[in-house]
Coordinates of C-alpha atoms and ligand atoms in Angstrom, one line a residue:
Chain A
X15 CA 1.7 149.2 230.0
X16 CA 3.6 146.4 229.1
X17 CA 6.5 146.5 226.2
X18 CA 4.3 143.7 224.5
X19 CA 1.3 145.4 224.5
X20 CA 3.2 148.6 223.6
X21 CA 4.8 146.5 220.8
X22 CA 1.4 145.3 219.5
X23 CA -0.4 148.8 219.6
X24 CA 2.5 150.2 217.4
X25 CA 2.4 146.8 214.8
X26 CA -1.2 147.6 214.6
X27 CA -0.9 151.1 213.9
X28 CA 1.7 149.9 211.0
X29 CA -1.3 148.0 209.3
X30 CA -4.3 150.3 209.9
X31 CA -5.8 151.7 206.4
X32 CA -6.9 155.4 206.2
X33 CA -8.7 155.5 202.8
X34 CA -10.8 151.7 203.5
X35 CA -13.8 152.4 205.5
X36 CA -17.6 151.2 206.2
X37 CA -20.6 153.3 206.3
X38 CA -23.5 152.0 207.6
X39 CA -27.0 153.4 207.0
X40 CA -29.1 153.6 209.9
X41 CA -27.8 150.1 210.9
X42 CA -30.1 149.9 214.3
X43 CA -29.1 147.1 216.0
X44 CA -26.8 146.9 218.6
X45 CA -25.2 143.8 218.1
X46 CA -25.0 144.2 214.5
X47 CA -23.5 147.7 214.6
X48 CA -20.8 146.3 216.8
X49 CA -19.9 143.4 215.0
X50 CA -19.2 145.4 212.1
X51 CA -16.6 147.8 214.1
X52 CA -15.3 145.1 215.5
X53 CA -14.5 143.7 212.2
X54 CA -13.6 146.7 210.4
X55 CA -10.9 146.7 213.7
X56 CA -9.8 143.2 212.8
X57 CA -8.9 144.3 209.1
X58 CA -7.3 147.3 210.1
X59 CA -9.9 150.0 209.6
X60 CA -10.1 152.2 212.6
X61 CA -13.0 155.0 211.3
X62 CA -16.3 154.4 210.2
X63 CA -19.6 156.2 210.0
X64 CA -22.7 156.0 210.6
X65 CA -26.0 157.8 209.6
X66 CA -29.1 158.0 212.5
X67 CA -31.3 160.7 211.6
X68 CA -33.2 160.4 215.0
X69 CA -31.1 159.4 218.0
X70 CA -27.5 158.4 218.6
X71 CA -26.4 155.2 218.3
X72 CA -26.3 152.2 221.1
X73 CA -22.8 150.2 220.8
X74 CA -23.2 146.8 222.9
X75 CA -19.4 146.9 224.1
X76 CA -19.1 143.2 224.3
X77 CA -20.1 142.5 221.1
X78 CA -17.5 144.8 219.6
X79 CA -14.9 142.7 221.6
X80 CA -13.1 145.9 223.1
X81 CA -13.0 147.5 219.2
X82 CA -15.0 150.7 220.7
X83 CA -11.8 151.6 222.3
X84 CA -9.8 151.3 218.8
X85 CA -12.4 152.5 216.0
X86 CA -13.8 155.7 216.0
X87 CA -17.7 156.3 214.6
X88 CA -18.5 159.3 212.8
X89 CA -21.8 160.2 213.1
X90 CA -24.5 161.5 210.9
X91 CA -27.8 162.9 210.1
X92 CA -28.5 162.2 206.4
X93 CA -26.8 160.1 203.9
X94 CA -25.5 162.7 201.6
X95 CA -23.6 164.4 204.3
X96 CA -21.8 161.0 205.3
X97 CA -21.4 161.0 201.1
X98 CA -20.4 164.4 200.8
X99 CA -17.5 164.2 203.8
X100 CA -16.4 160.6 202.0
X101 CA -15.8 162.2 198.9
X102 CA -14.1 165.1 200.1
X103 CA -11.7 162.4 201.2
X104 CA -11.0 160.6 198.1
X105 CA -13.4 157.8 198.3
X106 CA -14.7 155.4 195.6
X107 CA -18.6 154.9 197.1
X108 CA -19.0 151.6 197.3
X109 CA -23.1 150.5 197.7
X110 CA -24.3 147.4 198.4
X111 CA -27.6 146.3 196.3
X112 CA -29.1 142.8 195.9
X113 CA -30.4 143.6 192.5
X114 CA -29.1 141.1 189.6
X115 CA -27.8 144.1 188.0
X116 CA -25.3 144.7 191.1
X117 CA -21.8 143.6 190.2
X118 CA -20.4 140.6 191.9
X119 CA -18.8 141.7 194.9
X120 CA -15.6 140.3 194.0
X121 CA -14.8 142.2 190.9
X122 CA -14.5 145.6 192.2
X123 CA -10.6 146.7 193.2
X124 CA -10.6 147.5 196.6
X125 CA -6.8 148.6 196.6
X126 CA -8.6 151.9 195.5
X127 CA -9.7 154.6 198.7
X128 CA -12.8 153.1 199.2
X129 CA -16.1 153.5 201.5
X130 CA -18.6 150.9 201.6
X131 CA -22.0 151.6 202.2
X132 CA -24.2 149.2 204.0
X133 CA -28.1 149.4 204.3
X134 CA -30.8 148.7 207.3
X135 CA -31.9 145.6 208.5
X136 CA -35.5 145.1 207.4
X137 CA -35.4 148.1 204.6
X138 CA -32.1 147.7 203.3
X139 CA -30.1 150.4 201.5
X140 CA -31.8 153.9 200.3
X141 CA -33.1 154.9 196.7
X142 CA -30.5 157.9 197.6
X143 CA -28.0 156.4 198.5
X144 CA -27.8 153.6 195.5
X145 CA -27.9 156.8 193.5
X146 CA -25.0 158.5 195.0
X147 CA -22.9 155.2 194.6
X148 CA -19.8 155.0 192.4
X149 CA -20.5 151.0 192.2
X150 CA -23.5 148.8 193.3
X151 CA -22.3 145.0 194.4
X152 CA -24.0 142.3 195.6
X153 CA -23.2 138.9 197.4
X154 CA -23.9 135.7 195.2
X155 CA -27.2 134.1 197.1
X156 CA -27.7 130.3 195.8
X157 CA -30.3 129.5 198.7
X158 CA -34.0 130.3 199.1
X159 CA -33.2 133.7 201.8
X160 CA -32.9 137.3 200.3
X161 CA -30.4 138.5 202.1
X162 CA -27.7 138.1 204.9
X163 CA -27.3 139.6 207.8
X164 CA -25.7 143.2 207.6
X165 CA -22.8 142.2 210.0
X166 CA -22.0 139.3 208.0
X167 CA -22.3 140.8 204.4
X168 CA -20.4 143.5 205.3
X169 CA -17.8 141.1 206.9
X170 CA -17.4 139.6 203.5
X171 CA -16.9 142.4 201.5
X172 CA -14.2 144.1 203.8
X173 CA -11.8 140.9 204.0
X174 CA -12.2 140.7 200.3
X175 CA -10.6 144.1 200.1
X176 CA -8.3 142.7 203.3
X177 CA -7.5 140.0 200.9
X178 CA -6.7 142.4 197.7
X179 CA -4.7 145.1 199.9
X180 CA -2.6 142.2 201.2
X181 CA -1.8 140.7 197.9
X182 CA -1.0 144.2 196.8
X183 CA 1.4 144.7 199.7
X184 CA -0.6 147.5 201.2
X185 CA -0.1 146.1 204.8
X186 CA 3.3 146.2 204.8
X187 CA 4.5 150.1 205.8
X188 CA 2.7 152.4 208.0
X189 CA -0.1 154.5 205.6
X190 CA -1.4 156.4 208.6
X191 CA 0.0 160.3 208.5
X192 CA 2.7 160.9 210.6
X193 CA 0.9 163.4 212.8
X194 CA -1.9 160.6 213.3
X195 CA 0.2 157.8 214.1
X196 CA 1.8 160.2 217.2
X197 CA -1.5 161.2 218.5
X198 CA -3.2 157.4 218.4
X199 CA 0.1 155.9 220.0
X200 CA -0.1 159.1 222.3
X201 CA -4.0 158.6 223.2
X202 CA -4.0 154.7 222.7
X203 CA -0.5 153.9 224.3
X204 CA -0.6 155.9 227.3
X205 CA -4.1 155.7 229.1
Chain B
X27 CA -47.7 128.0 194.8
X28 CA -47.1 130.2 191.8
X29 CA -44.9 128.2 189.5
X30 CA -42.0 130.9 190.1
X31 CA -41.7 129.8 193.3
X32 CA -41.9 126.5 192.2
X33 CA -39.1 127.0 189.5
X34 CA -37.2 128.6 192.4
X35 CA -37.0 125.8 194.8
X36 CA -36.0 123.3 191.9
X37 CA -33.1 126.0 191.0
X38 CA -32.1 126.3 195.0
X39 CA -32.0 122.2 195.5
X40 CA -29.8 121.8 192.3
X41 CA -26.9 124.0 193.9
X42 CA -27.6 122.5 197.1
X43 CA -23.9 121.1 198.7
X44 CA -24.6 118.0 200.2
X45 CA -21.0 117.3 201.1
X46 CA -20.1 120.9 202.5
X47 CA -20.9 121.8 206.2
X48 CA -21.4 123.2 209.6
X49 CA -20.8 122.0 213.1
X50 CA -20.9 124.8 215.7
X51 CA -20.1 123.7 218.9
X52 CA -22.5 125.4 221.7
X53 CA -22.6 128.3 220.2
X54 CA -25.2 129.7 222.5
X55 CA -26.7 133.0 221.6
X56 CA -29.8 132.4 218.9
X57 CA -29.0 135.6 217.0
X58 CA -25.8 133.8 216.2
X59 CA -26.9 130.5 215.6
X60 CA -29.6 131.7 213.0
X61 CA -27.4 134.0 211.9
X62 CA -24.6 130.9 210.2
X63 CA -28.0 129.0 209.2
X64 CA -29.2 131.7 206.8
X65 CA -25.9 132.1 206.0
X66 CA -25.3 128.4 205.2
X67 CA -28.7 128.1 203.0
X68 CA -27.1 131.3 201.4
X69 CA -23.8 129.3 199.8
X70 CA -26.3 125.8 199.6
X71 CA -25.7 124.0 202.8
X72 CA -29.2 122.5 203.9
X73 CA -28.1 120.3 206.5
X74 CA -25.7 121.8 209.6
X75 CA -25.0 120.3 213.2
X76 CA -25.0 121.9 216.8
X77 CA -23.4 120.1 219.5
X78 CA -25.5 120.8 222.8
X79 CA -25.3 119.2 226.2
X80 CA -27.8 120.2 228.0
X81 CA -30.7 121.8 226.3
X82 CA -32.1 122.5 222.9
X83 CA -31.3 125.5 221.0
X84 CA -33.6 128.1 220.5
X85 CA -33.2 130.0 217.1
X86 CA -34.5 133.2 216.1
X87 CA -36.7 133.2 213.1
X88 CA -36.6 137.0 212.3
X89 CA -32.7 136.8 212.4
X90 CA -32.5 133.4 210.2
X91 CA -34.6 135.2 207.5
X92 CA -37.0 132.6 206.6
X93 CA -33.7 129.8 206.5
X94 CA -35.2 127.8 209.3
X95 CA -37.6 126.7 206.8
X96 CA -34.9 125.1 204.2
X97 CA -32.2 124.0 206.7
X98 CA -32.1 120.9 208.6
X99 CA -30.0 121.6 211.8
X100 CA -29.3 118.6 213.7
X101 CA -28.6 118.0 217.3
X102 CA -25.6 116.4 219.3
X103 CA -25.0 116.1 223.0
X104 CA -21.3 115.5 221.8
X105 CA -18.7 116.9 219.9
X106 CA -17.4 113.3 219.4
X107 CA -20.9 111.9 219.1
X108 CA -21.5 114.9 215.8
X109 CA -17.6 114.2 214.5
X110 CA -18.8 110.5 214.5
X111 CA -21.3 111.4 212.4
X112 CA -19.4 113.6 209.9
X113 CA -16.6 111.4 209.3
X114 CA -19.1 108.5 208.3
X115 CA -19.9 111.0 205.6
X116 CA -16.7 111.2 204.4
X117 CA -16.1 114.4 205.2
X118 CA -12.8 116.0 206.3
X119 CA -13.1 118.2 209.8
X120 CA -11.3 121.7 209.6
X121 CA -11.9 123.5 212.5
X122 CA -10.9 126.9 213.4
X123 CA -7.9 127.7 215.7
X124 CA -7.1 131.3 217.0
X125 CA -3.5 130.2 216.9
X126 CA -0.6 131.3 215.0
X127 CA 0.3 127.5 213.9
X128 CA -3.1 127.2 212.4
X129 CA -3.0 127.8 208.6
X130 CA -5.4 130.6 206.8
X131 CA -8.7 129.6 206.0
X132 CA -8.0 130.2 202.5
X133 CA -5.0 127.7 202.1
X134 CA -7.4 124.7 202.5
X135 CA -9.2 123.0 199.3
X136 CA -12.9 123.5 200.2
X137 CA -14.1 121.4 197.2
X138 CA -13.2 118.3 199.4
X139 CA -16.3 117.1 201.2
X140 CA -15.6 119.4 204.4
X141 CA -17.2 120.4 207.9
X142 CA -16.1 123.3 209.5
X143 CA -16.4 123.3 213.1
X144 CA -16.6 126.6 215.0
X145 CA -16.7 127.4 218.7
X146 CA -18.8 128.7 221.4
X147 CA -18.8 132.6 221.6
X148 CA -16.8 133.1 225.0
X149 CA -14.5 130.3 225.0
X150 CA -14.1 129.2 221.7
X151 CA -13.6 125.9 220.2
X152 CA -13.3 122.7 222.9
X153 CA -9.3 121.2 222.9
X154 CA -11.2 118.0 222.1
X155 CA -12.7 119.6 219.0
X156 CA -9.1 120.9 218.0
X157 CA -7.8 117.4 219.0
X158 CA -10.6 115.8 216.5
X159 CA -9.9 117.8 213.2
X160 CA -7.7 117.2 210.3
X161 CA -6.8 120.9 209.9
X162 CA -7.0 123.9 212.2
X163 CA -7.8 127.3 210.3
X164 CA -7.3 131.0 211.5
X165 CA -8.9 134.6 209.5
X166 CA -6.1 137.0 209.7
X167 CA -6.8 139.1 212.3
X168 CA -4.9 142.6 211.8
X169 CA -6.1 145.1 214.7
X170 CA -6.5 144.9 218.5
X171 CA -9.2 142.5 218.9
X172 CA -8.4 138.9 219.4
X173 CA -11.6 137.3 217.8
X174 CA -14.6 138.0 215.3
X175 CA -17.9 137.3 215.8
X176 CA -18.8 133.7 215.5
X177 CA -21.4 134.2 212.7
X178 CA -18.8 136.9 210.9
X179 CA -16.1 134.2 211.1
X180 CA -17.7 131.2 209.8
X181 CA -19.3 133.2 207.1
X182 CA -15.9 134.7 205.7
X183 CA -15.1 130.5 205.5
X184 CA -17.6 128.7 204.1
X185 CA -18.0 131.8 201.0
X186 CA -14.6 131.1 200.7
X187 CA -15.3 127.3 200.1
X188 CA -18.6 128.8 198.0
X189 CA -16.3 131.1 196.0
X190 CA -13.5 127.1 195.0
X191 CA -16.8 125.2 194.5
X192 CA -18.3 127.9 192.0
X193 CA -14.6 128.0 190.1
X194 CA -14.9 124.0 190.5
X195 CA -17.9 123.8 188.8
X196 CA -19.7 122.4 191.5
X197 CA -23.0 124.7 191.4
X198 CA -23.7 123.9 187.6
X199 CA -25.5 120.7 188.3
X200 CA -27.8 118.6 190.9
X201 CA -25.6 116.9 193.5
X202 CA -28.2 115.8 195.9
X203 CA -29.0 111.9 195.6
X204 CA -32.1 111.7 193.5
X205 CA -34.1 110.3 196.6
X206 CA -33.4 113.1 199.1
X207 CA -34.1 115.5 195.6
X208 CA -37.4 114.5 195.3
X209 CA -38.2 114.2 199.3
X210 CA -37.4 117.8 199.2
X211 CA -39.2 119.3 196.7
X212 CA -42.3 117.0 197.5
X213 CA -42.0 118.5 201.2
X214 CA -41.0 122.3 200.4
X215 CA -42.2 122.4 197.2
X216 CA -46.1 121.9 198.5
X217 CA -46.6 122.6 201.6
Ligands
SAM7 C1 -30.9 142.2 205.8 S1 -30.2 143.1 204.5 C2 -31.6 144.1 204.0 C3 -32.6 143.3 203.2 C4 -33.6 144.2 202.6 N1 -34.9 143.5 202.5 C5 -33.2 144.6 201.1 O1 -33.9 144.2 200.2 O2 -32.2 145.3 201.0 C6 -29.3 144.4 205.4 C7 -28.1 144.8 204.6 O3 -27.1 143.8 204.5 C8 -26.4 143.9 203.3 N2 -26.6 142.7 202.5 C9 -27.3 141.6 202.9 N3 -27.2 140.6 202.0 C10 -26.5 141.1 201.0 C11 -26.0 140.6 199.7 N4 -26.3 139.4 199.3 N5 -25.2 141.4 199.0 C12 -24.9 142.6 199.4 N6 -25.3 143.1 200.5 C13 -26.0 142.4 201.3 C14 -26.9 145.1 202.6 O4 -26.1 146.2 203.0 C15 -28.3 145.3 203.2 O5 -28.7 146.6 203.1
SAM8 C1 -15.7 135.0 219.6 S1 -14.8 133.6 219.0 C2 -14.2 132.8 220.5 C3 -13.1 133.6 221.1 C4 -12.4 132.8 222.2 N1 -11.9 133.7 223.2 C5 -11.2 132.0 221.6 O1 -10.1 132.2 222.1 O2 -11.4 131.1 220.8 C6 -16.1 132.5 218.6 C7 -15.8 131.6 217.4 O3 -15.7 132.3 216.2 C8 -14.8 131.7 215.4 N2 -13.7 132.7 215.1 C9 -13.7 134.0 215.6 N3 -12.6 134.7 215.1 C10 -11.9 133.8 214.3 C11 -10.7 133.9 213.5 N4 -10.0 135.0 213.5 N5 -10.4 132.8 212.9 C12 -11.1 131.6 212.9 N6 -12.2 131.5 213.6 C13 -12.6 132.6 214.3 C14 -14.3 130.5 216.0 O4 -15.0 129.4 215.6 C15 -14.5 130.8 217.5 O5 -14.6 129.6 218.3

């Protein structure tokens, strides 16, 4: 390994963010599951979950842009056990809802430990899970479609937060436990 | 049609944005093109541009949600040829840069008529595209991978520009020419 790449590993490692993560209900599309891990990646989130009651979940490698390798997925057979371990760690739970009553996505603080939950492509988000939501949010829609795509809604809402943390100053010193930050340089740094 | 949908179309044309767009420059996969059209009819873009050289584009209805319907995409063989085009409209070209002497996408005023010009998914934007535009823009990117998804990216931007034109004002009242207004919701409104 190079000392630049060495040097990049460790600078990303300084900005990743522990208590900001995605959860994404039975999200079944390749290409959309990896373009949010690949995002998540680009705002410095490096674990996020996923609930398939079936089967496990296809990644499409390229789509992630090499993210697979830097993000973990957790993995999950029903909501409230994705819930359950989220709260355990602290989380505000975040859901996504396009109902007029859903806040505007911008007015929640994100500089709070916070999991976003994310629904399924043609169904959307669960009756169970909007009820085991902290806060329901929505993204404004002023055109004649119902919804975005999941990878791009999702996209929005994390770099709002990316956008809050910043301003707070929240990217600025390592918030990874020390014991983590030795075992990812360890496992990352050192293949 | 039920006069709720007809009430519906009226309310979606008077936020449409005729002087905010989207030029994406062989972007080839359909997911991803239909993926920045729904998007765009989402924030009220109803006209975007593709520059192509060789053969049409094929969308993908499923993934546009229905947008196909409500948003005119036109086609160039040339990124010059579509610039052409966009300047006679007045329009300042930002186009995204994934260098570190491009400014963030959120420095730049987006109530300005504006087209945003973003790049093909493996080799990105064309140095006679970057050569072309008034201002090159970057999303922070914070973790390992180099780039986000083309539909992720050009989503974060133009509800950015959504997010100044609603704080502008610019969604409270009809700013399509009367003309194209009335062509529209003849056409749409009874089909
Ligand atoms: C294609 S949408 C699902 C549409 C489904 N028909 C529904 O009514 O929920 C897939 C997921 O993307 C997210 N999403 C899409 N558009 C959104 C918006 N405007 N606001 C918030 N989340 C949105 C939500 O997580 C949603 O579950
Ligand atoms: C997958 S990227 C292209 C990556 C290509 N290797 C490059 O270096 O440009 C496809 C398109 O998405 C947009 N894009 C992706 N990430 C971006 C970022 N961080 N800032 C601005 N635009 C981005 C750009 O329009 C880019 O041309």
């Amino acid at each position: 390994m190079s000392p630049e790449r060495f040097a990049k590993i460790k600078a990303v490692l300084a900005m990743r963010q522990p208590d900001l993560t995605v959860c994404m209900e039975e999200v079944h599309k390749a290409h959309n599951l990896s373009a949010v891990v690949r995002t998540a990646d680009a705002i410095g989130i490096h674990e996020v979950h996923a609930i398939f009651p079936q089967k496990g979940v296809r990644m499409r490698p390229h789509t992630a842009g090499g993210s697979l390798n830097w993000v973990k997925v957790h993995r999950y057979r029903h909501i409230e056990e994705a819930v359950t371990a989220l709260r355990t760690q602290g989380m505000q739970i975040v859901a996504t809802n396009l109902s007029a009553k859903a806040k505007d996505f911008r007015d929640i603080d994100y500089t709070q430990p916070t999991a976003l939950l994310v629904g399924q492509e043609l169904q959307g988000i669960s009756p169970e899970a909007l009820a085991l939501a902290d806060h329901h949010v929505v993204i404004p829609m002023l055109g004649m479609v119902q919804s975005l795509n999941v990878s791009v809604a999702s996209a929005l809402i994390l770099y709002e937060a990316q956008r809050q943390r910043q301003n707070a100053g929240m990217y600025g010193h390592s918030r990874l436990p020390e014991t983590e930050w030795q075992r990812l340089l360890f496992e990352r740094g050192y293949p």
